[in-house]
Coordinates of C-alpha atoms and ligand atoms in Angstrom, one line a residue:
M281 CA 0.0 0.0 0.0
V282 CA 1.2 3.5 -0.9
R283 CA -0.2 6.8 0.2
V284 CA 0.8 10.1 -1.4
L285 CA -0.2 13.8 -0.9
V286 CA -0.5 16.2 -3.9
P287 CA -1.0 19.9 -3.8
A288 CA -3.4 22.2 -5.7
S289 CA -1.9 24.8 -8.0
T290 CA -2.7 28.1 -9.7
A291 CA -1.7 28.1 -13.4
N292 CA -1.6 30.9 -15.9
L293 CA -0.2 33.0 -13.2
G294 CA -0.5 36.6 -14.3
P295 CA 0.8 36.9 -17.9
G296 CA 2.3 33.3 -17.9
F297 CA -0.5 31.7 -19.9
D298 CA 0.0 27.9 -20.2
C299 CA 3.4 28.0 -18.5
V300 CA 3.8 29.9 -15.2
S301 CA 2.3 28.5 -12.0
L302 CA 2.4 28.4 -8.2
S303 CA 1.8 25.4 -6.0
L304 CA -0.9 25.8 -3.2
A305 CA -1.1 24.2 0.2
L306 CA -4.5 22.5 -0.4
H307 CA -4.2 18.8 -1.1
N308 CA -5.6 15.6 -2.4
E309 CA -4.5 12.3 -0.9
V310 CA -4.2 9.2 -3.0
T311 CA -3.9 5.6 -1.6
L312 CA -3.1 2.8 -3.9
E313 CA -3.2 -0.9 -3.1
A314 CA -2.4 -3.8 -5.4
G315 CA -3.4 -7.4 -5.1
G316 CA -7.2 -7.5 -5.0
E317 CA -9.6 -8.5 -7.8
G318 CA -10.7 -6.1 -10.4
L319 CA -10.8 -2.3 -9.9
E320 CA -12.2 -0.6 -6.9
I321 CA -12.2 3.3 -6.7
I322 CA -13.4 5.1 -3.6
V323 CA -13.6 8.9 -3.7
R324 CA -14.4 11.2 -0.8
G325 CA -14.3 15.0 -0.2
A326 CA -14.7 18.0 -2.5
G327 CA -16.8 17.3 -5.6
A328 CA -16.6 13.6 -5.0
A329 CA -20.1 12.9 -6.4
S330 CA -19.1 14.0 -9.9
I331 CA -15.8 12.0 -10.1
P332 CA -16.0 8.7 -12.1
R333 CA -15.3 5.5 -10.3
D334 CA -14.4 3.5 -13.4
E335 CA -11.6 3.4 -16.1
R336 CA -12.3 7.1 -16.9
N337 CA -11.1 8.1 -13.4
L338 CA -7.9 10.2 -13.9
V339 CA -6.1 8.7 -10.9
Y340 CA -6.7 5.3 -12.4
R341 CA -5.6 6.4 -15.9
A342 CA -2.3 7.7 -14.4
V343 CA -1.7 4.6 -12.4
H344 CA -2.4 2.4 -15.4
L345 CA -0.1 4.4 -17.6
V346 CA 2.8 4.1 -15.1
L347 CA 2.3 0.4 -14.4
T348 CA 2.1 -0.6 -18.1
H349 CA 5.0 1.7 -18.9
L350 CA 7.1 -0.1 -16.3
G351 CA 5.9 -3.5 -17.4
F352 CA 3.7 -4.3 -14.4
S353 CA 0.2 -5.6 -14.4
A354 CA -2.6 -3.1 -13.8
D355 CA -5.1 -5.8 -12.6
G356 CA -6.4 -6.0 -9.1
L357 CA -6.2 -2.4 -7.8
T358 CA -7.8 -0.4 -5.0
I359 CA -7.6 3.3 -5.3
N360 CA -8.8 5.6 -2.5
V361 CA -8.9 9.4 -3.2
S362 CA -9.6 12.0 -0.5
C363 CA -10.2 15.3 -2.3
G364 CA -9.4 18.7 -0.7
I365 CA -9.2 20.4 -4.1
P366 CA -12.5 21.3 -5.5
P367 CA -12.8 20.1 -9.2
A368 CA -13.2 22.4 -12.2
R369 CA -12.5 25.6 -10.3
G370 CA -9.0 26.3 -11.9
L371 CA -7.1 25.0 -8.9
G372 CA -5.4 22.1 -10.6
S373 CA -7.6 19.2 -9.4
S374 CA -7.0 17.2 -12.6
A375 CA -3.3 17.6 -12.5
A376 CA -3.3 16.6 -8.8
A377 CA -5.2 13.4 -9.7
I378 CA -2.7 12.6 -12.5
I379 CA 0.4 13.3 -10.4
G380 CA -1.0 11.5 -7.4
G381 CA -1.8 8.4 -9.4
M382 CA 1.6 8.4 -11.1
L383 CA 3.7 9.0 -8.0
A384 CA 1.7 6.3 -6.1
A385 CA 2.1 3.8 -9.0
D386 CA 5.9 4.5 -9.3
Q387 CA 6.4 4.0 -5.6
L388 CA 4.5 0.7 -5.8
C389 CA 6.9 -0.4 -8.5
G390 CA 10.0 0.5 -6.4
Q391 CA 10.5 4.1 -7.5
K392 CA 11.8 3.6 -11.0
L393 CA 11.1 7.0 -12.5
T394 CA 12.7 10.4 -12.0
R395 CA 10.4 13.5 -11.5
R396 CA 11.3 14.5 -15.0
Q397 CA 10.2 11.2 -16.4
L398 CA 6.9 11.4 -14.4
L399 CA 6.2 14.8 -15.9
E400 CA 7.0 13.6 -19.5
L401 CA 4.5 10.7 -19.0
A402 CA 1.9 12.9 -17.4
V403 CA 1.6 15.1 -20.5
Q404 CA 0.3 12.0 -22.3
I405 CA -2.8 12.4 -20.3
E406 CA -3.0 16.2 -19.8
P407 CA -1.3 18.1 -22.6
H408 CA -0.8 21.3 -20.7
P409 CA 2.0 20.9 -18.2
D410 CA 1.3 24.1 -16.3
N411 CA -0.6 22.5 -13.5
L412 CA 1.3 19.2 -13.6
A413 CA 4.7 20.8 -12.8
P414 CA 3.6 22.6 -9.6
A415 CA 1.6 19.5 -8.4
L416 CA 4.8 17.5 -8.8
L417 CA 7.5 19.9 -7.7
G418 CA 5.8 22.6 -5.5
G419 CA 6.9 26.2 -5.4
F420 CA 6.9 28.5 -8.4
T421 CA 7.3 26.7 -11.8
V422 CA 7.7 27.5 -15.4
A423 CA 6.8 24.5 -17.7
V424 CA 6.8 24.5 -21.5
R425 CA 6.0 21.7 -23.9
T426 CA 8.6 21.1 -26.7
S427 CA 8.7 18.7 -29.6
A428 CA 11.0 16.5 -27.3
G429 CA 8.9 16.6 -24.2
V430 CA 8.7 19.2 -21.4
E431 CA 11.2 21.8 -20.2
C432 CA 10.5 22.9 -16.6
I433 CA 12.2 24.9 -13.9
R434 CA 11.2 25.4 -10.2
L435 CA 11.9 28.5 -8.2
E436 CA 11.5 29.1 -4.4
P437 CA 8.9 31.9 -4.0
P438 CA 9.4 34.6 -1.3
L439 CA 8.7 33.1 2.1
D440 CA 6.1 35.7 3.1
L441 CA 4.0 35.2 0.0
R442 CA 0.4 34.1 0.6
V443 CA -2.4 33.5 -1.8
A444 CA -6.0 34.8 -1.3
A445 CA -8.5 33.1 -3.4
A446 CA -12.2 33.6 -4.2
V447 CA -13.6 30.3 -5.4
P448 CA -17.0 30.6 -7.2
R449 CA -19.5 27.9 -6.5
Y450 CA -19.8 26.9 -10.1
E451 CA -17.7 24.6 -12.3
L452 CA -15.9 25.8 -15.5
R453 CA -14.5 23.2 -17.8
T454 CA -11.1 24.0 -19.3
D455 CA -12.3 23.0 -22.8
D456 CA -15.1 25.6 -22.5
A457 CA -12.7 28.2 -21.3
R458 CA -10.3 27.5 -24.2
A459 CA -13.1 27.7 -26.7
V460 CA -13.5 31.5 -26.0
L461 CA -9.9 32.3 -26.8
P462 CA -9.0 33.9 -30.2
V463 CA -6.9 32.0 -32.7
T464 CA -4.5 35.0 -33.1
V465 CA -3.6 38.0 -30.9
T466 CA -2.0 41.3 -31.8
H467 CA 1.8 41.8 -31.8
A468 CA 1.2 44.5 -29.2
D469 CA -0.6 42.1 -26.8
A470 CA 2.1 39.5 -27.3
V471 CA 4.7 42.1 -26.4
Y472 CA 2.7 43.2 -23.4
N473 CA 2.6 39.7 -22.0
V474 CA 6.2 38.8 -22.8
G475 CA 7.6 41.8 -20.9
R476 CA 5.4 41.2 -17.9
A477 CA 6.0 37.4 -17.8
A478 CA 9.8 38.2 -17.9
L479 CA 9.3 40.6 -15.0
L480 CA 7.3 38.1 -13.0
V481 CA 9.9 35.3 -13.3
A482 CA 12.8 37.7 -12.7
G483 CA 11.0 39.1 -9.7
M484 CA 10.4 35.7 -8.3
A485 CA 14.0 34.6 -8.9
A486 CA 15.2 37.8 -7.1
G487 CA 12.7 37.5 -4.3
D488 CA 11.4 41.0 -5.3
S489 CA 7.6 41.3 -4.9
S490 CA 7.5 45.0 -5.6
L491 CA 7.2 44.3 -9.4
L492 CA 4.1 42.2 -9.0
K493 CA 1.5 44.9 -9.6
T494 CA 2.8 45.3 -13.1
A495 CA 4.1 41.8 -13.6
M496 CA 0.7 40.0 -12.9
K497 CA -1.2 41.8 -15.8
D498 CA -2.4 39.7 -18.8
R499 CA -3.9 40.3 -22.2
L500 CA -3.9 36.8 -23.6
H501 CA -6.8 35.2 -21.7
H502 CA -8.3 37.5 -19.0
P503 CA -10.1 39.8 -21.5
Y504 CA -11.7 36.8 -23.3
R505 CA -12.5 34.7 -20.3
A506 CA -14.2 37.6 -18.5
Q507 CA -17.4 36.6 -20.2
L508 CA -17.3 33.3 -18.4
V509 CA -16.5 34.8 -15.0
P510 CA -19.0 37.5 -14.2
G511 CA -17.5 40.4 -12.3
L512 CA -13.9 39.5 -13.1
M513 CA -12.7 43.1 -13.4
D514 CA -14.6 44.1 -10.2
V515 CA -13.0 41.3 -8.3
F516 CA -9.5 42.3 -9.6
Q517 CA -10.1 45.9 -8.5
A518 CA -11.4 44.8 -5.1
A519 CA -8.3 42.7 -4.5
T520 CA -6.0 45.6 -5.5
N521 CA -8.0 48.0 -3.3
A522 CA -7.7 45.6 -0.3
G523 CA -3.9 45.5 -0.7
A524 CA -3.1 42.6 -3.0
L525 CA 0.3 42.7 -4.7
G526 CA -1.1 41.2 -7.9
V527 CA -4.2 39.4 -9.1
S528 CA -5.0 36.8 -11.7
L529 CA -7.6 34.3 -13.0
S530 CA -6.5 30.9 -11.6
G531 CA -5.9 28.5 -14.5
A532 CA -8.9 28.5 -16.7
G533 CA -11.1 29.9 -13.9
P534 CA -13.5 30.6 -12.4
T535 CA -11.3 31.0 -9.2
I536 CA -9.5 34.3 -8.9
V537 CA -6.2 34.4 -6.9
A538 CA -4.4 37.4 -5.4
L539 CA -0.8 37.3 -4.3
C540 CA -0.5 39.0 -0.9
R541 CA 2.0 39.7 1.9
G542 CA 0.0 40.6 5.0
S543 CA -3.7 41.2 4.3
A544 CA -4.7 37.9 2.6
D545 CA -7.9 37.4 4.7
T546 CA -9.2 40.9 3.9
V547 CA -8.3 40.5 0.3
A548 CA -10.1 37.1 0.0
E549 CA -13.2 38.5 1.7
S550 CA -13.2 41.7 -0.5
M551 CA -13.0 39.5 -3.7
C552 CA -15.9 37.4 -2.6
R553 CA -18.0 40.5 -1.9
A554 CA -17.2 41.8 -5.4
F555 CA -18.3 38.5 -6.8
E556 CA -21.5 38.7 -4.7
R557 CA -22.3 42.2 -6.2
N558 CA -22.2 40.4 -9.6
S559 CA -24.6 37.7 -8.3
I560 CA -21.9 35.0 -8.0
D561 CA -21.6 33.1 -4.7
A562 CA -17.9 32.5 -4.0
D563 CA -16.0 31.1 -1.0
P564 CA -12.8 32.9 0.4
L565 CA -9.7 30.8 0.9
V566 CA -6.3 31.9 2.2
L567 CA -3.5 29.5 1.2
E568 CA 0.2 29.2 1.9
V569 CA 2.5 28.3 -1.0
D570 CA 3.2 24.5 -1.1
R571 CA 6.9 24.2 -1.2
S572 CA 7.3 20.3 -1.3
G573 CA 5.1 19.2 -4.3
A574 CA 3.8 15.6 -4.3
I575 CA 5.2 13.6 -1.4
L576 CA 5.1 10.0 -0.2
L577 CA 3.2 9.8 3.2
E578 CA 3.3 6.1 3.8
E579 CA 4.4 2.8 2.2
T580 CA 3.7 -0.7 3.6
G581 CA 3.9 -4.2 2.4
Ligands
HSE830 N1 -3.5 26.7 -19.0 C1 -4.7 26.1 -19.2 C2 -5.8 27.0 -19.8 C3 -5.3 25.5 -18.0 O1 -5.8 28.1 -19.4 O2 -6.5 26.6 -20.7 C4 -4.4 24.7 -17.1 O3 -3.8 23.7 -17.8

């Protein structure tokens, strides 16, 4: 039996569409046991009712991929998932399921794969590595797909950085959120994002949060996805007024995250009130940065 813990994450951080992310201290726990008959999947916690218990289950698909890749049988498995990460809110629940399944399966096989190999396998299930990298590595990550696989780097974010989130009580599927994006953008918008993404990464590397106000701005998806997240601009303004360092749609949404130093509770509450003024119920969350990534909690047998 193997038990692993995997963090949530916020992808598309600021201008880093499809590549820049931060790992969040909100977790799913995956337990994997081999040796029974057939497949048993038990799911508890946030959004459990909507998660499939058969071969479509993402944890199972990840376990199956690793076991078959390493030449082990995928027959006779019991998978137990305890979800702290609400699904389809832009907090990386799918990536956490995939990384949890992969890490557990690799541990069960005697830890044959490096973290890089796990990431390269994971993109076979989820083509965007931007939530996979922080789920696996923790901290602040930049991950890019190449023709050869995935290039990824992890940085240690400033120690006093906290994340205030407003989590709307509705689900938004990534496919639907991608469908509203344009096929092309202007050169000016591309330049706008490139400069700010460079500032964001350089600021993180230097431990300098003073750049975040400018460095978190985006023109590649916020303007288009605003139609799917009523009140997006009001929530951004509320976060800034309440003292946030920078604010961003989390992944494909609908959650909005704000990077904060001291006033994270006030910021989260202010963002939820702004959502409420736009007739959206949202729950406030204040999260630390997860700095460990996916970890093994227990292994027996
Ligand atoms: N970056 C993806 C998107 C979501 O915004 O569509 C996370 O993989």
